[in-house]
Amino acid sequence: MASGVTGSRGPGGRRGFLAELKDAVNGRTAMLVIAVLALQLGFIVSYIGALHHPYPYKASIGVVAPPQISPKLVAGLNGLPKQVLDAKPVADQATAVGQIKDQKLYTALVFNPTGTQDTLLVANASGPALATAVTQIVTQVETQQGRTVVVKDVVPLAAGDAEGLSSFYLAVGWCVGGYLVASLLGISAGTRPANAQRAVIRLGALLLYSLAAGLGGAIIAGPILNALPGSIVALWGVGTMVVFGVGAVTMALECFFDVIGIGIAVLLFVILGNPSAGGVFPPPLMPPFWRAIGPWLPNGAGTDLNRSIAYFHGTDVLRPLLVLSAWIVVGVALTMVASIVRPGTGRADLPKPEAAPEPEAALEA
């Protein structure tokens, strides 16, 4: 009776090593392994490239000084090497504090015309690393002028958010859940829904998951760990949008690229999205590429919204809300288009397995 196995055989009927290797590692498997290697190296390049050498670039700083002094002080700060600061005049200290709390400025220098000690207003809630960097730069400038500076934190971090990373890690956790649940749905039920109705069902399941994940994350970061102040309902809404947007786009990528779509999702939301999100270092401390892409990815938009809700009373939220909305619309639209134009072999199309033959019939055969 034929065994149904082809290939050269050695002594005792065993196949040779090369034949076994050829069957075990086919072209598709080799390409997937190479793709994983590329993603791994991309991960290293992205994270180290974004975070290994932070230095400020055009960090916004307001200057409060008398009219006869302000232009020279602004010009001096803007003329520092590497354009580390982006200074502009501000009418008074109250206006400067308001603009920092509205996220229009990162810091502000208040010049004291009657003494030699000035005040630097910072917001550690915008990122302690940036506040520290600007403090060092301004201190050097003041020392060269024979002046000193005292630092005042006008938007401090919560006691449970010592390093200011909770907004970032919350957004990252939501992103991870979004692409993981979409990947699992694709693996278990087919990367492309069998029809439009199945696509709607799958997106509905993702929405329910997103609601649960958003609420769970908001409760953990808020009342359970006391890491983030702010509205639980608002954070819940942000989490739902992040998870659903990431999940829907991952579904769409699977529809068009099969299992390779999962790798593309990892590229977008892990390799590119996490280091550029502005969590570890705010945008002025990141290199140009990561500084440019961060605000337009769900990781960065979610981090910005979490931080705004927790510390800045919901100011400057329009852009990140539009970004998340765009990811949701694109993900849902592409998933629906793919399910209509290129219906897959989801569970609705899978053939039913044949019934096992009776033992007697098997013996007779």
GROMACS .gro file of C-alpha atoms in nm:
model
  365
    1MET     CA    1   0.000   0.000   0.000
    2ALA     CA    2   0.136   0.344  -0.096
    3SER     CA    3   0.223   0.572   0.193
    4GLY     CA    4   0.141   0.898   0.009
    5VAL     CA    5   0.479   1.046   0.106
    6THR     CA    6   0.722   1.143  -0.166
    7GLY     CA    7   1.092   1.213  -0.160
    8SER     CA    8   1.416   1.020  -0.153
    9ARG     CA    9   1.454   0.759   0.117
   10GLY     CA   10   1.761   0.628   0.289
   11PRO     CA   11   1.828   0.291   0.448
   12GLY     CA   12   1.529   0.150   0.628
   13GLY     CA   13   1.287   0.359   0.422
   14ARG     CA   14   1.366   0.683   0.605
   15ARG     CA   15   1.369   1.007   0.408
   16GLY     CA   16   1.690   1.205   0.369
   17PHE     CA   17   1.756   1.521   0.569
   18LEU     CA   18   1.737   1.753   0.267
   19ALA     CA   19   1.399   1.608   0.167
   20GLU     CA   20   1.266   1.656   0.519
   21LEU     CA   21   1.406   2.012   0.529
   22LYS     CA   22   1.241   2.098   0.197
   23ASP     CA   23   0.903   1.976   0.321
   24ALA     CA   24   0.938   2.139   0.663
   25VAL     CA   25   1.052   2.482   0.544
   26ASN     CA   26   0.871   2.579   0.227
   27GLY     CA   27   0.897   2.911   0.049
   28ARG     CA   28   0.606   3.069   0.235
   29THR     CA   29   0.749   2.973   0.572
   30ALA     CA   30   1.091   3.110   0.477
   31MET     CA   31   0.941   3.441   0.369
   32LEU     CA   32   0.747   3.471   0.694
   33VAL     CA   33   1.063   3.404   0.896
   34ILE     CA   34   1.248   3.670   0.699
   35ALA     CA   35   0.960   3.913   0.758
   36VAL     CA   36   0.975   3.845   1.132
   37LEU     CA   37   1.349   3.910   1.130
   38ALA     CA   38   1.288   4.240   0.951
   39LEU     CA   39   1.026   4.338   1.210
   40GLN     CA   40   1.262   4.248   1.493
   41LEU     CA   41   1.544   4.458   1.351
   42GLY     CA   42   1.297   4.737   1.278
   43PHE     CA   43   1.190   4.728   1.642
   44ILE     CA   44   1.550   4.776   1.754
   45VAL     CA   45   1.615   5.055   1.505
   46SER     CA   46   1.293   5.239   1.588
   47TYR     CA   47   1.319   5.231   1.966
   48ILE     CA   48   1.690   5.306   1.986
   49GLY     CA   49   1.668   5.563   1.708
   50ALA     CA   50   1.386   5.750   1.878
   51LEU     CA   51   1.508   5.735   2.236
   52HIS     CA   52   1.886   5.701   2.248
   53HIS     CA   53   1.986   6.069   2.229
   54PRO     CA   54   1.710   6.310   2.334
   55TYR     CA   55   1.772   6.681   2.292
   56PRO     CA   56   1.522   6.966   2.260
   57TYR     CA   57   1.421   7.107   1.927
   58LYS     CA   58   1.209   7.424   1.927
   59ALA     CA   59   1.056   7.359   2.267
   60SER     CA   60   0.804   7.639   2.311
   61ILE     CA   61   0.881   7.891   2.585
   62GLY     CA   62   0.703   8.214   2.666
   63VAL     CA   63   0.897   8.520   2.778
   64VAL     CA   64   0.744   8.763   3.027
   65ALA     CA   65   0.960   9.076   3.043
   66PRO     CA   66   0.933   9.454   3.013
   67PRO     CA   67   0.901   9.582   2.653
   68GLN     CA   68   1.253   9.720   2.649
   69ILE     CA   69   1.402   9.383   2.748
   70SER     CA   70   1.167   9.127   2.591
   71PRO     CA   71   1.286   9.146   2.225
   72LYS     CA   72   1.650   9.097   2.317
   73LEU     CA   73   1.569   8.810   2.554
   74VAL     CA   74   1.346   8.638   2.296
   75ALA     CA   75   1.611   8.676   2.026
   76GLY     CA   76   1.878   8.536   2.256
   77LEU     CA   77   1.676   8.224   2.339
   78ASN     CA   78   1.582   8.169   1.975
   79GLY     CA   79   1.946   8.211   1.875
   80LEU     CA   80   2.075   7.925   2.089
   81PRO     CA   81   2.259   7.645   1.900
   82LYS     CA   82   2.049   7.369   1.737
   83GLN     CA   83   1.728   7.576   1.777
   84VAL     CA   84   1.658   7.413   2.111
   85LEU     CA   85   1.397   7.673   2.210
   86ASP     CA   86   1.110   7.848   2.034
   87ALA     CA   87   1.060   8.166   2.236
   88LYS     CA   88   0.785   8.423   2.200
   89PRO     CA   89   0.679   8.721   2.412
   90VAL     CA   90   0.388   8.685   2.652
   91ALA     CA   91   0.206   8.975   2.818
   92ASP     CA   92   0.226   8.868   3.182
   93GLN     CA   93   0.273   8.572   3.415
   94ALA     CA   94  -0.098   8.493   3.440
   95THR     CA   95  -0.121   8.471   3.060
   96ALA     CA   96   0.186   8.248   3.052
   97VAL     CA   97   0.037   8.012   3.310
   98GLY     CA   98  -0.289   8.002   3.114
   99GLN     CA   99  -0.111   7.917   2.790
  100ILE     CA  100   0.085   7.638   2.960
  101LYS     CA  101  -0.236   7.491   3.100
  102ASP     CA  102  -0.398   7.522   2.755
  103GLN     CA  103  -0.097   7.332   2.610
  104LYS     CA  104   0.005   7.623   2.390
  105LEU     CA  105   0.341   7.653   2.568
  106TYR     CA  106   0.564   7.400   2.737
  107THR     CA  107   0.742   7.652   2.963
  108ALA     CA  108   0.770   8.025   3.032
  109LEU     CA  109   1.048   8.247   3.165
  110VAL     CA  110   0.936   8.537   3.386
  111PHE     CA  111   1.202   8.808   3.398
  112ASN     CA  112   1.239   9.000   3.723
  113PRO     CA  113   1.325   9.365   3.638
  114THR     CA  114   1.395   9.458   4.002
  115GLY     CA  115   1.634   9.173   4.086
  116THR     CA  116   1.859   8.902   3.946
  117GLN     CA  117   1.643   8.598   4.014
  118ASP     CA  118   1.396   8.503   3.741
  119THR     CA  119   1.124   8.237   3.743
  120LEU     CA  120   1.090   7.946   3.501
  121LEU     CA  121   0.738   7.808   3.478
  122VAL     CA  122   0.722   7.441   3.376
  123ALA     CA  123   0.457   7.171   3.349
  124ASN     CA  124   0.593   6.834   3.455
  125ALA     CA  125   0.262   6.686   3.340
  126SER     CA  126   0.373   6.758   2.982
  127GLY     CA  127   0.684   6.548   3.039
  128PRO     CA  128   0.942   6.569   3.320
  129ALA     CA  129   1.227   6.504   3.077
  130LEU     CA  130   1.143   6.813   2.873
  131ALA     CA  131   1.098   7.029   3.182
  132THR     CA  132   1.440   6.916   3.304
  133ALA     CA  133   1.605   6.980   2.967
  134VAL     CA  134   1.462   7.332   2.936
  135THR     CA  135   1.558   7.406   3.296
  136GLN     CA  136   1.919   7.312   3.225
  137ILE     CA  137   1.930   7.528   2.912
  138VAL     CA  138   1.773   7.833   3.076
  139THR     CA  139   1.994   7.794   3.383
  140GLN     CA  140   2.305   7.805   3.162
  141VAL     CA  141   2.180   8.114   2.982
  142GLU     CA  142   2.094   8.288   3.309
  143THR     CA  143   2.432   8.203   3.459
  144GLN     CA  144   2.609   8.359   3.162
  145GLN     CA  145   2.410   8.677   3.227
  146GLY     CA  146   2.494   8.678   3.598
  147ARG     CA  147   2.139   8.584   3.693
  148THR     CA  148   1.972   8.290   3.865
  149VAL     CA  149   1.644   8.111   3.805
  150VAL     CA  150   1.393   7.941   4.029
  151VAL     CA  151   1.164   7.671   3.883
  152LYS     CA  152   0.790   7.664   3.950
  153ASP     CA  153   0.580   7.365   3.840
  154VAL     CA  154   0.236   7.497   3.742
  155VAL     CA  155   0.093   7.159   3.630
  156PRO     CA  156   0.245   6.894   3.858
  157LEU     CA  157   0.210   6.521   3.813
  158ALA     CA  158  -0.022   6.312   4.029
  159ALA     CA  159   0.136   6.131   4.321
  160GLY     CA  160   0.071   5.795   4.156
  161ASP     CA  161   0.225   5.906   3.825
  162ALA     CA  162   0.575   5.992   3.940
  163GLU     CA  163   0.745   5.975   3.598
  164GLY     CA  164   0.448   6.092   3.393
  165LEU     CA  165   0.430   5.766   3.194
  166SER     CA  166   0.085   5.644   3.293
  167SER     CA  167  -0.091   5.822   3.005
  168PHE     CA  168   0.148   5.654   2.762
  169TYR     CA  169   0.130   5.304   2.910
  170LEU     CA  170  -0.249   5.319   2.922
  171ALA     CA  171  -0.260   5.405   2.551
  172VAL     CA  172  -0.006   5.132   2.470
  173GLY     CA  173  -0.212   4.875   2.661
  174TRP     CA  174  -0.521   4.969   2.464
  175CYS     CA  175  -0.331   4.945   2.134
  176VAL     CA  176  -0.198   4.599   2.225
  177GLY     CA  177  -0.549   4.477   2.301
  178GLY     CA  178  -0.681   4.615   1.973
  179TYR     CA  179  -0.442   4.439   1.739
  180LEU     CA  180  -0.428   4.120   1.947
  181VAL     CA  181  -0.804   4.064   1.953
  182ALA     CA  182  -0.830   4.140   1.580
  183SER     CA  183  -0.546   3.897   1.512
  184LEU     CA  184  -0.711   3.625   1.719
  185LEU     CA  185  -1.043   3.675   1.542
  186GLY     CA  186  -0.866   3.647   1.208
  187ILE     CA  187  -0.678   3.330   1.306
  188SER     CA  188  -0.982   3.158   1.455
  189ALA     CA  189  -1.246   3.261   1.200
  190GLY     CA  190  -1.050   3.339   0.883
  191THR     CA  191  -0.855   3.651   0.797
  192ARG     CA  192  -1.134   3.771   0.564
  193PRO     CA  193  -1.498   3.755   0.674
  194ALA     CA  194  -1.710   3.520   0.462
  195ASN     CA  195  -1.954   3.799   0.369
  196ALA     CA  196  -2.062   4.149   0.465
  197GLN     CA  197  -2.291   4.023   0.740
  198ARG     CA  198  -2.003   3.835   0.901
  199ALA     CA  199  -1.788   4.147   0.876
  200VAL     CA  200  -2.054   4.346   1.064
  201ILE     CA  201  -2.072   4.074   1.329
  202ARG     CA  202  -1.695   4.070   1.367
  203LEU     CA  203  -1.679   4.450   1.395
  204GLY     CA  204  -1.963   4.438   1.648
  205ALA     CA  205  -1.770   4.189   1.858
  206LEU     CA  206  -1.468   4.417   1.836
  207LEU     CA  207  -1.677   4.713   1.952
  208LEU     CA  208  -1.801   4.523   2.258
  209TYR     CA  209  -1.445   4.423   2.339
  210SER     CA  210  -1.333   4.785   2.294
  211LEU     CA  211  -1.595   4.911   2.537
  212ALA     CA  212  -1.487   4.657   2.798
  213ALA     CA  213  -1.116   4.724   2.744
  214GLY     CA  214  -1.161   5.101   2.753
  215LEU     CA  215  -1.356   5.089   3.079
  216GLY     CA  216  -1.118   4.840   3.238
  217GLY     CA  217  -0.813   5.049   3.153
  218ALA     CA  218  -0.973   5.370   3.280
  219ILE     CA  219  -1.070   5.209   3.611
  220ILE     CA  220  -0.725   5.054   3.661
  221ALA     CA  221  -0.538   5.377   3.585
  222GLY     CA  222  -0.784   5.584   3.788
  223PRO     CA  223  -0.947   5.461   4.108
  224ILE     CA  224  -0.754   5.132   4.141
  225LEU     CA  225  -0.395   5.254   4.101
  226ASN     CA  226  -0.456   5.630   4.141
  227ALA     CA  227  -0.211   5.690   3.857
  228LEU     CA  228  -0.424   5.928   3.650
  229PRO     CA  229  -0.671   6.189   3.773
  230GLY     CA  230  -0.951   6.307   3.548
  231SER     CA  231  -1.285   6.182   3.424
  232ILE     CA  232  -1.327   5.803   3.412
  233VAL     CA  233  -1.599   5.841   3.149
  234ALA     CA  234  -1.373   6.052   2.927
  235LEU     CA  235  -1.084   5.806   2.958
  236TRP     CA  236  -1.329   5.523   2.885
  237GLY     CA  237  -1.427   5.696   2.563
  238VAL     CA  238  -1.064   5.741   2.462
  239GLY     CA  239  -0.987   5.377   2.534
  240THR     CA  240  -1.283   5.257   2.332
  241MET     CA  241  -1.172   5.464   2.034
  242VAL     CA  242  -0.809   5.351   2.056
  243VAL     CA  243  -0.892   4.981   2.084
  244PHE     CA  244  -1.159   4.988   1.815
  245GLY     CA  245  -0.950   5.196   1.574
  246VAL     CA  246  -0.642   4.975   1.608
  247GLY     CA  247  -0.851   4.658   1.591
  248ALA     CA  248  -1.050   4.768   1.286
  249VAL     CA  249  -0.736   4.865   1.093
  250THR     CA  250  -0.575   4.533   1.186
  251MET     CA  251  -0.883   4.352   1.055
  252ALA     CA  252  -0.861   4.548   0.730
  253LEU     CA  253  -0.492   4.465   0.692
  254GLU     CA  254  -0.570   4.096   0.745
  255CYS     CA  255  -0.844   4.116   0.482
  256PHE     CA  256  -0.604   4.249   0.220
  257PHE     CA  257  -0.276   4.086   0.320
  258ASP     CA  258  -0.384   3.770   0.505
  259VAL     CA  259  -0.156   3.678   0.798
  260ILE     CA  260   0.105   3.927   0.676
  261GLY     CA  261  -0.144   4.197   0.776
  262ILE     CA  262  -0.072   4.113   1.140
  263GLY     CA  263   0.293   4.193   1.079
  264ILE     CA  264   0.199   4.524   0.918
  265ALA     CA  265  -0.014   4.605   1.223
  266VAL     CA  266   0.285   4.532   1.449
  267LEU     CA  267   0.495   4.762   1.231
  268LEU     CA  268   0.242   5.045   1.261
  269PHE     CA  269   0.133   5.017   1.622
  270VAL     CA  270   0.441   4.875   1.795
  271ILE     CA  271   0.754   4.949   1.597
  272LEU     CA  272   0.649   5.297   1.481
  273GLY     CA  273   0.367   5.389   1.718
  274ASN     CA  274   0.514   5.327   2.061
  275PRO     CA  275   0.846   5.516   2.048
  276SER     CA  276   0.686   5.811   1.866
  277ALA     CA  277   0.387   5.845   2.098
  278GLY     CA  278   0.544   6.114   2.317
  279GLY     CA  279   0.524   5.907   2.632
  280VAL     CA  280   0.885   5.851   2.727
  281PHE     CA  281   0.997   6.181   2.571
  282PRO     CA  282   0.767   6.463   2.454
  283PRO     CA  283   0.787   6.551   2.081
  284PRO     CA  284   1.048   6.829   2.114
  285LEU     CA  285   1.295   6.571   2.251
  286MET     CA  286   1.251   6.322   1.966
  287PRO     CA  287   1.430   6.306   1.627
  288PRO     CA  288   1.242   6.457   1.329
  289PHE     CA  289   1.094   6.137   1.184
  290TRP     CA  290   0.938   6.015   1.508
  291ARG     CA  291   0.833   6.368   1.603
  292ALA     CA  292   0.650   6.397   1.269
  293ILE     CA  293   0.461   6.065   1.272
  294GLY     CA  294   0.376   6.039   1.642
  295PRO     CA  295   0.069   6.265   1.656
  296TRP     CA  296  -0.094   6.084   1.362
  297LEU     CA  297  -0.081   5.731   1.503
  298PRO     CA  298  -0.331   5.594   1.758
  299ASN     CA  299  -0.058   5.552   2.020
  300GLY     CA  300   0.033   5.920   2.012
  301ALA     CA  301  -0.325   6.042   1.983
  302GLY     CA  302  -0.432   5.822   2.276
  303THR     CA  303  -0.139   5.939   2.489
  304ASP     CA  304  -0.218   6.304   2.417
  305LEU     CA  305  -0.584   6.258   2.503
  306ASN     CA  306  -0.509   6.070   2.825
  307ARG     CA  307  -0.266   6.341   2.936
  308SER     CA  308  -0.506   6.620   2.843
  309ILE     CA  309  -0.795   6.464   3.033
  310ALA     CA  310  -0.583   6.384   3.338
  311TYR     CA  311  -0.392   6.712   3.373
  312PHE     CA  312  -0.509   6.984   3.136
  313HIS     CA  313  -0.888   6.982   3.178
  314GLY     CA  314  -0.948   6.844   2.830
  315THR     CA  315  -0.776   7.123   2.634
  316ASP     CA  316  -0.626   7.072   2.287
  317VAL     CA  317  -0.818   6.750   2.213
  318LEU     CA  318  -0.960   6.821   1.867
  319ARG     CA  319  -0.662   6.697   1.665
  320PRO     CA  320  -0.615   6.364   1.851
  321LEU     CA  321  -0.990   6.299   1.845
  322LEU     CA  322  -0.996   6.352   1.468
  323VAL     CA  323  -0.694   6.122   1.431
  324LEU     CA  324  -0.861   5.837   1.619
  325SER     CA  325  -1.186   5.893   1.429
  326ALA     CA  326  -0.999   5.871   1.099
  327TRP     CA  327  -0.838   5.539   1.196
  328ILE     CA  328  -1.180   5.402   1.292
  329VAL     CA  329  -1.345   5.513   0.968
  330VAL     CA  330  -1.062   5.377   0.752
  331GLY     CA  331  -1.052   5.044   0.936
  332VAL     CA  332  -1.428   4.986   0.921
  333ALA     CA  333  -1.458   5.100   0.560
  334LEU     CA  334  -1.172   4.884   0.431
  335THR     CA  335  -1.296   4.580   0.624
  336MET     CA  336  -1.643   4.616   0.476
  337VAL     CA  337  -1.509   4.674   0.124
  338ALA     CA  338  -1.285   4.369   0.148
  339SER     CA  339  -1.569   4.149   0.273
  340ILE     CA  340  -1.786   4.256  -0.022
  341VAL     CA  341  -1.528   4.262  -0.300
  342ARG     CA  342  -1.307   3.977  -0.179
  343PRO     CA  343  -1.517   3.754   0.049
  344GLY     CA  344  -1.302   3.509   0.238
  345THR     CA  345  -1.331   3.153   0.358
  346GLY     CA  346  -1.469   3.235   0.698
  347ARG     CA  347  -1.676   2.988   0.892
  348ALA     CA  348  -1.979   3.046   0.672
  349ASP     CA  349  -1.789   2.910   0.369
  350LEU     CA  350  -1.598   2.627   0.530
  351PRO     CA  351  -1.714   2.281   0.414
  352LYS     CA  352  -1.863   2.059   0.678
  353PRO     CA  353  -1.633   1.774   0.780
  354GLU     CA  354  -1.738   1.433   0.655
  355ALA     CA  355  -1.879   1.197   0.912
  356ALA     CA  356  -1.636   0.934   1.035
  357PRO     CA  357  -1.709   0.588   0.888
  358GLU     CA  358  -1.847   0.315   1.108
  359PRO     CA  359  -1.583   0.075   1.243
  360GLU     CA  360  -1.723  -0.217   1.042
  361ALA     CA  361  -1.719  -0.015   0.720
  362ALA     CA  362  -1.364   0.094   0.786
  363LEU     CA  363  -1.253  -0.266   0.834
  364GLU     CA  364  -1.429  -0.374   0.515
  365ALA     CA  365  -1.257  -0.096   0.325
   0.00000   0.00000   0.00000
